[in-house]
């Protein structure tokens, strides 16, 4: 480890109050957090300190101009107490790609990686070992500098918090193909994990929920004729035995789960296609029975199977399969993540 990190430990751990057999997702927080400030034109030394509220002036630019980005990743612990991350450098690189787009200074890779590993060592008891559980990790950066002038701030904060978490979604997910609103536009920030992207999703999602759906399938902003993402996840569609996903672009987030699933599927003899998927094609496939599966892919849920979808006034149910790709691929990827299977790709990183 090259980065020197001061550690201030909690006086009393909160861990005894946590029921590890009934963990929610992302709402119980571990004892510590990593913080690092960008001031006077450079990143200062990172610190580990007790998880606690932070103080900001009301004039902090994050509140006014939304310079805020984040990442989502997970840590796992195997039966021998090894701590593992999954492709963590990809998260660091993507955070910096988001940073560039929002004019936030990039975080040095050593601060991100060394800081994260040190935090996991300090809070290693917080990493759940139950099946399906993991330590959800939330790195984020935002403008802490002040001013009502609409320009980039002169100070930023990088924080990593963690939350021991159970499985993300439960039950059948019904989605609505969006025809009016858009998540992202050409030339916009859809490819970045920018906080504002999610704020903008809430309203159309709320309308879909009022109509009896759980999530929105985002379509392209221009024609609404091509499906792009499922909520805050990448989307996969299986027509006959071919697994299809949309190509990444300005508007589509380059998901680590998405690209891992594509690789695993290809290496296990599943035919894959990366191409635009039209709404008409999906509706037609649902009608003629060739639409076998749809699922979302992302770190939180890994794979979230879709049970049915709405399009205009029509609703379509997906068949219940004996061995869906969703189940097979989810097992393969989580077995690699949790050290239950060989990792021919070098994706697993031990802490
Ligand atoms: C985070 C995210 C994903 C999934 O990315 P992963 O790296 O697989 O977690 C997909 N779409 C959107 C919009 C996201 O924010």
Tab-separated table of N, CA and C in Angstrom, residues 195-250:
chain	number	residue	atom	x	y	z
A	195	UNK	N	-25.599	11.926	-10.285
A	195	UNK	CA	-26.781	11.901	-9.425
A	195	UNK	C	-28.033	12.394	-10.133
A	196	UNK	N	-27.892	13.452	-10.921
A	196	UNK	CA	-29.043	14.047	-11.599
A	196	UNK	C	-29.770	13.104	-12.537
A	197	UNK	N	-29.068	12.131	-13.084
A	197	UNK	CA	-29.726	11.153	-13.965
A	197	UNK	C	-30.826	10.404	-13.224
A	198	UNK	N	-30.570	10.127	-11.953
A	198	UNK	CA	-31.512	9.312	-11.178
A	198	UNK	C	-32.676	10.183	-10.718
A	199	UNK	N	-32.372	11.428	-10.341
A	199	UNK	CA	-33.437	12.369	-9.975
A	199	UNK	C	-34.427	12.481	-11.128
A	200	UNK	N	-33.909	12.527	-12.349
A	200	UNK	CA	-34.766	12.705	-13.524
A	200	UNK	C	-35.573	11.444	-13.848
A	201	UNK	N	-35.153	10.309	-13.314
A	201	UNK	CA	-35.888	9.063	-13.563
A	201	UNK	C	-37.076	8.885	-12.625
A	202	UNK	N	-37.026	9.551	-11.473
A	202	UNK	CA	-38.025	9.255	-10.439
A	202	UNK	C	-39.461	9.541	-10.895
A	203	UNK	N	-39.643	10.688	-11.572
A	203	UNK	CA	-41.016	11.048	-11.933
A	203	UNK	C	-41.653	10.069	-12.934
A	204	UNK	N	-41.009	9.809	-14.071
A	204	UNK	CA	-41.604	8.811	-14.980
A	204	UNK	C	-41.774	7.435	-14.313
A	205	UNK	N	-40.851	7.089	-13.417
A	205	UNK	CA	-40.956	5.792	-12.734
A	205	UNK	C	-42.180	5.794	-11.813
A	206	UNK	N	-42.388	6.928	-11.143
A	206	UNK	CA	-43.556	7.057	-10.267
A	206	UNK	C	-44.859	6.910	-11.069
A	207	UNK	N	-44.885	7.493	-12.264
A	207	UNK	CA	-46.086	7.365	-13.098
A	207	UNK	C	-46.310	5.906	-13.489
A	208	UNK	N	-45.218	5.201	-13.789
A	208	UNK	CA	-45.329	3.784	-14.157
A	208	UNK	C	-45.830	2.966	-12.968
A	209	UNK	N	-45.351	3.298	-11.778
A	209	UNK	CA	-45.774	2.576	-10.569
A	209	UNK	C	-47.274	2.798	-10.338
A	210	UNK	N	-47.728	4.034	-10.577
A	210	UNK	CA	-49.161	4.317	-10.425
A	210	UNK	C	-50.002	3.488	-11.388
A	211	UNK	N	-49.410	3.115	-12.526
A	211	UNK	CA	-50.134	2.275	-13.493
A	211	UNK	C	-49.987	0.785	-13.193
A	212	UNK	N	-49.296	0.451	-12.115
A	212	UNK	CA	-49.188	-0.951	-11.718
A	212	UNK	C	-47.909	-1.646	-12.149
A	213	UNK	N	-46.917	-0.882	-12.608
A	213	UNK	CA	-45.635	-1.475	-12.987
A	213	UNK	C	-44.596	-1.195	-11.906
A	214	UNK	N	-43.460	-1.901	-11.981
A	214	UNK	CA	-42.398	-1.693	-10.995
A	214	UNK	C	-41.295	-0.785	-11.517
A	215	UNK	N	-41.117	-0.789	-12.815
A	215	UNK	CA	-39.966	-0.111	-13.400
A	215	UNK	C	-40.298	0.354	-14.806
A	216	UNK	N	-39.407	1.206	-15.319
A	216	UNK	CA	-39.548	1.708	-16.682
A	216	UNK	C	-38.466	1.096	-17.565
A	217	UNK	N	-38.829	0.723	-18.767
A	217	UNK	CA	-37.820	0.397	-19.779
A	217	UNK	C	-37.602	1.680	-20.573
A	218	UNK	N	-36.390	2.191	-20.491
A	218	UNK	CA	-36.087	3.438	-21.201
A	218	UNK	C	-35.874	3.168	-22.674
A	219	UNK	N	-36.421	4.068	-23.474
A	219	UNK	CA	-36.220	3.983	-24.912
A	219	UNK	C	-35.416	5.202	-25.356
A	220	UNK	N	-34.956	5.197	-26.593
A	220	UNK	CA	-34.144	6.328	-27.062
A	220	UNK	C	-34.970	7.615	-27.030
A	221	UNK	N	-34.325	8.710	-26.723
A	221	UNK	CA	-35.039	9.973	-26.505
A	221	UNK	C	-35.650	10.530	-27.785
A	222	UNK	N	-35.096	10.144	-28.916
A	222	UNK	CA	-35.503	10.751	-30.174
A	222	UNK	C	-36.769	10.108	-30.743
A	223	UNK	N	-36.769	8.776	-30.858
A	223	UNK	CA	-37.898	8.099	-31.511
A	223	UNK	C	-38.714	7.224	-30.560
A	224	UNK	N	-38.163	6.902	-29.394
A	224	UNK	CA	-38.787	5.953	-28.448
A	224	UNK	C	-39.062	4.607	-29.114
A	225	UNK	N	-38.284	4.273	-30.120
A	225	UNK	CA	-38.502	3.004	-30.837
A	225	UNK	C	-37.469	1.940	-30.511
A	226	UNK	N	-36.453	2.307	-29.702
A	226	UNK	CA	-35.430	1.320	-29.350
A	226	UNK	C	-35.280	1.256	-27.841
A	227	UNK	N	-35.222	0.047	-27.294
A	227	UNK	CA	-35.097	-0.065	-25.844
A	227	UNK	C	-33.620	0.056	-25.450
A	228	UNK	N	-33.384	0.742	-24.344
A	228	UNK	CA	-31.996	1.068	-23.991
A	228	UNK	C	-31.567	0.584	-22.609
A	229	UNK	N	-32.366	0.834	-21.588
A	229	UNK	CA	-32.002	0.372	-20.249
A	229	UNK	C	-33.265	-0.007	-19.485
A	230	UNK	N	-33.083	-0.776	-18.420
A	230	UNK	CA	-34.200	-1.171	-17.560
A	230	UNK	C	-34.007	-0.497	-16.209
A	231	UNK	N	-34.740	0.582	-15.947
A	231	UNK	CA	-34.538	1.337	-14.712
A	231	UNK	C	-33.103	1.821	-14.664
A	232	UNK	N	-32.396	1.505	-13.580
A	232	UNK	CA	-30.975	1.860	-13.489
A	232	UNK	C	-30.108	0.639	-13.764
A	233	UNK	N	-30.580	-0.201	-14.702
A	233	UNK	CA	-29.814	-1.387	-15.076
A	233	UNK	C	-29.708	-1.465	-16.596
A	234	UNK	N	-28.711	-2.171	-17.059
A	234	UNK	CA	-28.642	-2.476	-18.488
A	234	UNK	C	-29.665	-3.555	-18.799
A	235	UNK	N	-30.071	-3.617	-20.060
A	235	UNK	CA	-31.117	-4.590	-20.388
A	235	UNK	C	-30.627	-5.680	-21.338
A	236	UNK	N	-31.105	-6.890	-21.071
A	236	UNK	CA	-30.871	-8.026	-21.953
A	236	UNK	C	-32.214	-8.605	-22.382
A	237	UNK	N	-32.273	-9.032	-23.654
A	237	UNK	CA	-33.471	-9.654	-24.193
A	237	UNK	C	-33.050	-10.977	-24.828
A	238	UNK	N	-33.786	-12.031	-24.527
A	238	UNK	CA	-33.504	-13.314	-25.177
A	238	UNK	C	-34.613	-13.606	-26.173
A	239	UNK	N	-34.248	-13.672	-27.450
A	239	UNK	CA	-35.198	-14.058	-28.488
A	239	UNK	C	-34.740	-15.408	-29.019
A	240	UNK	N	-35.631	-16.389	-28.981
A	240	UNK	CA	-35.236	-17.785	-29.186
A	240	UNK	C	-34.052	-18.061	-28.263
A	241	UNK	N	-32.884	-18.445	-28.793
A	241	UNK	CA	-31.773	-18.721	-27.880
A	241	UNK	C	-30.668	-17.677	-27.943
A	242	UNK	N	-30.957	-16.558	-28.582
A	242	UNK	CA	-29.943	-15.509	-28.707
A	242	UNK	C	-30.151	-14.431	-27.643
A	243	UNK	N	-29.048	-14.096	-26.972
A	243	UNK	CA	-29.092	-13.080	-25.921
A	243	UNK	C	-28.629	-11.753	-26.525
A	244	UNK	N	-29.494	-10.754	-26.423
A	244	UNK	CA	-29.228	-9.479	-27.093
A	244	UNK	C	-29.176	-8.353	-26.064
A	245	UNK	N	-28.227	-7.438	-26.251
A	245	UNK	CA	-28.201	-6.230	-25.426
A	245	UNK	C	-27.853	-5.042	-26.311
A	246	UNK	N	-28.299	-3.869	-25.881
A	246	UNK	CA	-28.053	-2.657	-26.663
A	246	UNK	C	-26.588	-2.259	-26.559
A	247	UNK	N	-26.037	-1.663	-27.609
A	247	UNK	CA	-24.655	-1.164	-27.527
A	247	UNK	C	-24.587	0.040	-26.590
A	248	UNK	N	-23.455	0.208	-25.913
A	248	UNK	CA	-23.311	1.388	-25.063
A	248	UNK	C	-23.130	2.615	-25.964
A	249	UNK	N	-23.469	3.765	-25.426
A	249	UNK	CA	-23.422	5.006	-26.193
A	249	UNK	C	-23.395	6.157	-25.205
A	250	UNK	N	-23.543	7.362	-25.705
A	250	UNK	CA	-23.735	8.547	-24.871
A	250	UNK	C	-24.861	8.374	-23.870
